[in-house]
XYZ file of C-alpha atoms in Angstrom:
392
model
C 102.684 88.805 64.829
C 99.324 87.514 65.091
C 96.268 89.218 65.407
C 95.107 90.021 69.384
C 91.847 88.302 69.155
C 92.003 88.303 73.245
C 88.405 87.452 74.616
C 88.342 88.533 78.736
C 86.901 85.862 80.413
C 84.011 86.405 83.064
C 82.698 83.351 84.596
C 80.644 84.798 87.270
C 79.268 87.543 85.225
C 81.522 89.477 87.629
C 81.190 92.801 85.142
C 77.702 92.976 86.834
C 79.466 94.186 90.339
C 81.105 96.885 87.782
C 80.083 100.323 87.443
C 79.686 102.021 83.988
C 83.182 104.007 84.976
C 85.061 101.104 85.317
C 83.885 98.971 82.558
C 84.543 101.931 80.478
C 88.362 102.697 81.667
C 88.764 99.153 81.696
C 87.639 98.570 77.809
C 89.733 102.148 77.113
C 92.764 100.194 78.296
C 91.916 97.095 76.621
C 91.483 98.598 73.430
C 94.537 100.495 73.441
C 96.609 97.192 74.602
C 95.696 95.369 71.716
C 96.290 98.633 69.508
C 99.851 99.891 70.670
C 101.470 96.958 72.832
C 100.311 93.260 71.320
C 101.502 94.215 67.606
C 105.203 95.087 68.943
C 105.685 93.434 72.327
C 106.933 90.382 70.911
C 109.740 92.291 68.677
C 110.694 94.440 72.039
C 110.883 91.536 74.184
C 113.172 89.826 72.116
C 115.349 92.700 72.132
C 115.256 93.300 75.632
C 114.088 96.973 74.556
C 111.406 98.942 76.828
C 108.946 100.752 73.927
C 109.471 104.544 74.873
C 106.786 105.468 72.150
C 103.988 103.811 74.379
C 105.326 106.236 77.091
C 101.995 108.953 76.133
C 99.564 106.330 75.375
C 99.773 104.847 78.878
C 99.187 108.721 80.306
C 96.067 108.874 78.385
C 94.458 105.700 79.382
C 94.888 106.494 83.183
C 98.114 103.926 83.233
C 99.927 106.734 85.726
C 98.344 107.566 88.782
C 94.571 107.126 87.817
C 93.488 107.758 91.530
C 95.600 110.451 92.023
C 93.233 113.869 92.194
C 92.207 115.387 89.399
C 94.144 119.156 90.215
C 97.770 117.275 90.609
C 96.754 116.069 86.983
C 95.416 112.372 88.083
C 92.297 110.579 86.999
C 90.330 110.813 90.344
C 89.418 107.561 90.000
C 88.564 104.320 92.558
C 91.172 102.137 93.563
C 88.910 99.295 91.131
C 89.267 101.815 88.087
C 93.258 101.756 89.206
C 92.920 97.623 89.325
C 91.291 97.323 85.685
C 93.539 99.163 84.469
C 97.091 97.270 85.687
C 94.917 94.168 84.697
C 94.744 95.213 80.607
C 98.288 96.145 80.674
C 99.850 92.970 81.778
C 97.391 91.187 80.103
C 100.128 92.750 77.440
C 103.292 92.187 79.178
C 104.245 92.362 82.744
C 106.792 94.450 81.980
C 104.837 97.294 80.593
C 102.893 97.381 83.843
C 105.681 97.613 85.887
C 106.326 100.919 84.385
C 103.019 101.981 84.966
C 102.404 100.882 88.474
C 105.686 101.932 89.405
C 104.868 105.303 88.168
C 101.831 105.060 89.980
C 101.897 103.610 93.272
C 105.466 103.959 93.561
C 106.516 107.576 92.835
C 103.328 109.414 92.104
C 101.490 108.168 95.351
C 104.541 108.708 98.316
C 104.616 112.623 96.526
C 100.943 112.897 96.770
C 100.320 111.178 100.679
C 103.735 111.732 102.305
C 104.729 115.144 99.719
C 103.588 118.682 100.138
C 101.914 121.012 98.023
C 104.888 122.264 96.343
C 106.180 119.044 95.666
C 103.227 117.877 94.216
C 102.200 120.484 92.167
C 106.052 120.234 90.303
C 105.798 116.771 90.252
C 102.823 115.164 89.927
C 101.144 116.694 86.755
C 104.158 116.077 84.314
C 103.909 112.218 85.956
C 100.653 111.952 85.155
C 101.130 112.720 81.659
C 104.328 110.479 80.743
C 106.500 113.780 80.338
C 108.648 112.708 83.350
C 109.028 109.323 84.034
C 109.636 108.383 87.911
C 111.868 105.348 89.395
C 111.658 103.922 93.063
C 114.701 102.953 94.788
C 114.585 100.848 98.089
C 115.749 97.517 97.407
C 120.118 97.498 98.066
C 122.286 95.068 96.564
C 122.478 93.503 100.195
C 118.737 94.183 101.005
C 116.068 93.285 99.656
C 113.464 91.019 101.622
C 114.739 93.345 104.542
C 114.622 96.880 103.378
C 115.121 98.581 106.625
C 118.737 97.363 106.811
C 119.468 99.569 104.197
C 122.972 101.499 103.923
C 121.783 103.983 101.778
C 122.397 107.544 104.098
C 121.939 111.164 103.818
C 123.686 113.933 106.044
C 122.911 117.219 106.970
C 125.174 119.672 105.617
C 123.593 122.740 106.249
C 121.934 124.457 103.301
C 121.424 120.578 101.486
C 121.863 117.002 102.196
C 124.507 114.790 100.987
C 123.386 111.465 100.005
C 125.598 108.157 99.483
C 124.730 104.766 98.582
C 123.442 102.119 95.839
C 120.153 100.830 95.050
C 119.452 97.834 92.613
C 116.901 95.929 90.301
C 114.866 99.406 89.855
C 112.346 99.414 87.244
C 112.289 102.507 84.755
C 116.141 103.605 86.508
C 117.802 103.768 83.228
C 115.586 106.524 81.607
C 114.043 108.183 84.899
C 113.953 111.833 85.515
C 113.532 111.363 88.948
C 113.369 109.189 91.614
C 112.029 108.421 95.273
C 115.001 107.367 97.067
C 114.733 105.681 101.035
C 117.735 106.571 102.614
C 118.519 106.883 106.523
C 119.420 110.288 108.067
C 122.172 110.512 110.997
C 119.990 109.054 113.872
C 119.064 105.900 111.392
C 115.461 106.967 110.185
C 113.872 106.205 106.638
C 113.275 109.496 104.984
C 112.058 109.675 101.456
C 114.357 112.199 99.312
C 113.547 113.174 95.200
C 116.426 112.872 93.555
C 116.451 114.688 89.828
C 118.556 113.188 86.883
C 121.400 115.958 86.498
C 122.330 115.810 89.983
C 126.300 116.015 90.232
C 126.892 111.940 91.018
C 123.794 110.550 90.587
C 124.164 107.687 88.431
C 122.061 104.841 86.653
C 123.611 102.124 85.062
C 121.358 99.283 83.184
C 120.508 95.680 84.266
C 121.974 93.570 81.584
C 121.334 90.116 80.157
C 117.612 89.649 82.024
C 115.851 86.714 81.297
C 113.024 88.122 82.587
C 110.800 91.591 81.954
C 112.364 91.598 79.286
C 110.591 95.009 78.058
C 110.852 96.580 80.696
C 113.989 99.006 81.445
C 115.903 97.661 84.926
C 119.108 99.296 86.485
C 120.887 100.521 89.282
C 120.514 104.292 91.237
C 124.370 105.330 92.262
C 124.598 107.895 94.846
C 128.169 109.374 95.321
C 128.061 112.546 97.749
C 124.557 113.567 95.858
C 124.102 116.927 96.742
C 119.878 116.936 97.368
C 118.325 120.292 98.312
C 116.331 119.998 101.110
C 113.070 121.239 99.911
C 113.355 117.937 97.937
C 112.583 115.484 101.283
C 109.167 114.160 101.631
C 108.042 116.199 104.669
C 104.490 114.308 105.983
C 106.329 110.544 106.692
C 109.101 108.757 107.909
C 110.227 105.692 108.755
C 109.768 102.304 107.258
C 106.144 102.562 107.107
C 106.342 105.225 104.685
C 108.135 103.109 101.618
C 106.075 100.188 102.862
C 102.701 101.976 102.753
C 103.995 102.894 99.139
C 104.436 99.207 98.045
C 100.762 98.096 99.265
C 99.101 100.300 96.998
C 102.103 98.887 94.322
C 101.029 95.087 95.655
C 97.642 95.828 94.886
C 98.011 96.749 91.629
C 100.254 93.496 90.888
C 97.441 91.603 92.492
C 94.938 92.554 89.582
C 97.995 92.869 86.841
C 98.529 89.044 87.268
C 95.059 88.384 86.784
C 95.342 90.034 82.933
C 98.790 88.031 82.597
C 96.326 84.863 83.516
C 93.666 85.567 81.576
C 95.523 86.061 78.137
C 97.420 82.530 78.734
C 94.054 80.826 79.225
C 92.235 82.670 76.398
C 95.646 81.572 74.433
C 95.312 78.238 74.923
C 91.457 77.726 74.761
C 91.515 79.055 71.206
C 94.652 76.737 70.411
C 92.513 73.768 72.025
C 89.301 74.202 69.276
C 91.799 74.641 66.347
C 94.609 71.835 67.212
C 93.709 68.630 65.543
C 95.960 65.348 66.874
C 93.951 61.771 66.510
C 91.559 63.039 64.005
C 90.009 65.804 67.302
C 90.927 69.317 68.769
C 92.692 68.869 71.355
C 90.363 70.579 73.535
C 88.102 67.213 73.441
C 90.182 65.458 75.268
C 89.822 65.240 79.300
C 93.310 65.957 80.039
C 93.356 69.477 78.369
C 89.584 70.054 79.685
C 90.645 69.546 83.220
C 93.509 72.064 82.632
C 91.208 74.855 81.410
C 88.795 73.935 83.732
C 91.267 74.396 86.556
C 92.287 77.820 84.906
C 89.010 79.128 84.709
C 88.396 78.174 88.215
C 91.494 80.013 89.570
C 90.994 82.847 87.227
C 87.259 83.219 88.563
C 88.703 83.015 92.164
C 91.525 85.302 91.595
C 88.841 87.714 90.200
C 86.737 87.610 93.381
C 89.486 88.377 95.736
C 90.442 91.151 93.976
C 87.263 92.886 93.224
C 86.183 92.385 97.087
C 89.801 94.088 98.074
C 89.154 97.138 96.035
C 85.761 97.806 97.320
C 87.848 97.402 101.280
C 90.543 99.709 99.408
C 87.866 101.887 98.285
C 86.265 102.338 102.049
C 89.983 102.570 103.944
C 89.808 99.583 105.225
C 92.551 97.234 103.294
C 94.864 95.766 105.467
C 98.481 95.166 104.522
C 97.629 91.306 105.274
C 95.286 91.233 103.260
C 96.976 93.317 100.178
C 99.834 90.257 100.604
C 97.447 87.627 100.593
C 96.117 88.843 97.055
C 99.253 89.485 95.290
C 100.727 85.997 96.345
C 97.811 84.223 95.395
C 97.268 86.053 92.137
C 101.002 85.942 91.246
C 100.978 82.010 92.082
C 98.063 81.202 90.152
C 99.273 83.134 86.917
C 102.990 81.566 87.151
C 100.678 78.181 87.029
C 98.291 78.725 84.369
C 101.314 80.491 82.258
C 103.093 76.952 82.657
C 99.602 74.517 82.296
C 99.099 76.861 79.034
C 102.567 76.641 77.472
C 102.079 72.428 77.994
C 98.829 72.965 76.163
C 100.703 74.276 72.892
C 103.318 71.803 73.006
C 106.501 73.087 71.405
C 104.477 75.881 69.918
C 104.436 77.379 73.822
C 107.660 78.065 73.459
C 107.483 80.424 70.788
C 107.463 84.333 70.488
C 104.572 83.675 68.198
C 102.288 82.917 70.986
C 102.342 85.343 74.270
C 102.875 82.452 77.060
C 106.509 82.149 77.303
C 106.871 85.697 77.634
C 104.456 85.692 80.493
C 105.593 82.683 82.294
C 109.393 84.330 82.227
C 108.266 87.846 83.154
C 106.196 86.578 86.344
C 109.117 84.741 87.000
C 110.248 88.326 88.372
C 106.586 89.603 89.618
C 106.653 86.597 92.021
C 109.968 88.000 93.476
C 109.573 91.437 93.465
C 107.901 93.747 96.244
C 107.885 90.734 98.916
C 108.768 87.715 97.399
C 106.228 84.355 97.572
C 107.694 83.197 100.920
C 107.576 87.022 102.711
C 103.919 87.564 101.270
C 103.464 83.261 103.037
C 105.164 84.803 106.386
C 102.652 88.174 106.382
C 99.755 85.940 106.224
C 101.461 83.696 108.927
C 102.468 86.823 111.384
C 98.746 88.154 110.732
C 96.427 85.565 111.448
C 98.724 83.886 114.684
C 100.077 87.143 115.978
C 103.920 85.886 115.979
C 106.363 87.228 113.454
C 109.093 84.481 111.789
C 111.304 86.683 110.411
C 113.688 86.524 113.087
């Protein structure tokens, strides 16, 4: 493995918009990415293995729930803190910040907003600190760009519920303790149930043979007559609103993870452009490898911008869900295209698990799919700024 010798690039001398609370949460996580996760990523993604032991360390450095309030065992911090900090850990690996955001935004935040006091007060303290690890399930095997087909059901019976139905491609499933399931009751509304490993046919088999997020634990949620007590139903919101108002803040998150992802491609490959010699020069003397990095830089510095400005909206309330989907497709695109510039730069050296880039550009393979692929994010924007919707 080689040394992390990661330098974050800031262009636009954008840490002067920073506080002194975010620059130090942001160098917290940075330091303890290139201390726990860049010496052993590498080995973990090769064996498609999530690292459990980084489980703690990503409690401590805010990584679950860092705006979550301080007495249900969160952070308190700003929604920028909460973007710094997804941005260090997939400047790791993708992967690693899927745990963490799903954690977050995902499980920690629909208990907290749409929960009530009991509920959070069980739940969201031993979240916070990595000593129960949370899963999200929404996406069916025969939904997932429209999630409020779903089959997924629940039935009164009385003194519980009885809940039936399958759930797919769910981050952290495999090792979860418990999860935030959207099922419909008996009229057809979205409710949000917890269901608790241990329940009588609750089930989570593992994603196999992933090309992608590759460190990161993926598998099904099987539901077969679930019996789920009732005190265990998210009380304050229903409907489809509810998971979706969970997968903004989730968005968000990814919008300033792909930024790290970026970053650590383009730091990759400017180093590699001083030290590779070909025709008696670096390589980074040449104008076709200049205009690449200069195009990086450019997009990072953009990407950077757009993000910074939507946490200080996030920050006041006044984030729209447009313009959470403009950020994540734009951020997501521009990583997936500096990954790929990058891995050109290092020539069959890219393709290596000695350098981080082909890990990257395969893991935001998946981020540019998952919660609202490239095109939905393309149709938001569309529906938002003409008033008509094209998805039917």
């Amino acid at each position: 493995m080689r040394p992390d010798l990661f330098q974050a690039p800031d262009y636009y001398l954008l840490d002067d918009l920073l506080t002194d609370e975010h620059k130090l949460v942001r160098d917290s996580a940075r330091a303890w990415v290139k201390k726990e996760v860049s010496p052993i990523i590498e080995e973990y993604a090769q064996k498609a293995e999530f690292p459990k032991q980084i489980v703690k360390g990503l409690g401590e450095i805010g990584g679950f729930g860092p705006y979550i309030p301080v007495e249900y065992g969160g952070a308190g911090l700003d929604q920028i803190s909460y973007g710094l900090i997804m941005q260090e850990i997939e400047r790791g690996d993708s992967g690693v910040r899927s745990t963490s955001s799903v954690q977050s935004s995902l499980v920690m935040y629909p208990i907290w907003k749409y929960g009530n006091e009991e509920q959070r007060m069980k739940y969201l303290p031993k979240l916070a600190t990595g000593e129960w690890i949370g899963c999200f399930g929404l996406t069916e095997p025969d939904h997932g760009s429209n999630p409020g087909g779903m089959t997924t059901n629940f039935k009164d019976m009385g003194d519980h519920y009885l809940l039936n139905g399958a759930k797919m491609w769910i981050s952290n499933a495999p090792f979860a303790d418990i999860a935030v399931v959207w099922a419909k009751n008996e009229e057809g509304r979205i409710h949000g149930l917890i269901v608790e490993r241990g329940m009588e046919g609750f089930t989570t088999p593992e994603t196999h043979n992933k090309w992608s997020l590759r460190a990161s634990a993926t598998g099904e949620l099987i539901f077969d007559n679930v019996k789920v007590p009732k005190e265990n139903l998210l009380p304050n919101k229903s409907g489809l609103g509810a998971p979706l108002g969970c997968l903004d803040s989730a968005r968000y998150g990814i919008a300033w993870g792909a930024i790290g992802a970026a970053m650590d491609c383009y730091d990759t490959a400017l180093r590699y452009s001083k030290e590779r010699i070909q025709f008696d020069k670096p390589i980074g003397a040449t104008q076709l490898q200049q205009k690449k990095l200069a195009e990086m830089i450019t997009e990072i510095t953009k990407a950077q911008l757009l993000t910074w400005r939507l946490g200080i909206l996030r920050n006041e309330g006044r984030a729209t869900s447009a313009q959470i989907s403009m950020a994540k497709r734009n951020n997501v695109n521009m990583a997936i295209e500096i990954a790929r510039e990058a891995r050109q730069m290092l020539g069959g050296m890219g393709i290596t698990g000695e350098y981080s880039i082909m890990r990257h550009m395969m893991n935001l393979e998946s981020v540019i799919t998952y919660e609202g692929t490239h095109d939905i994010h393309l149709l938001i924007t569309g529906m938002d700024v003409t008033g008509f919707s094209a998805f039917k």
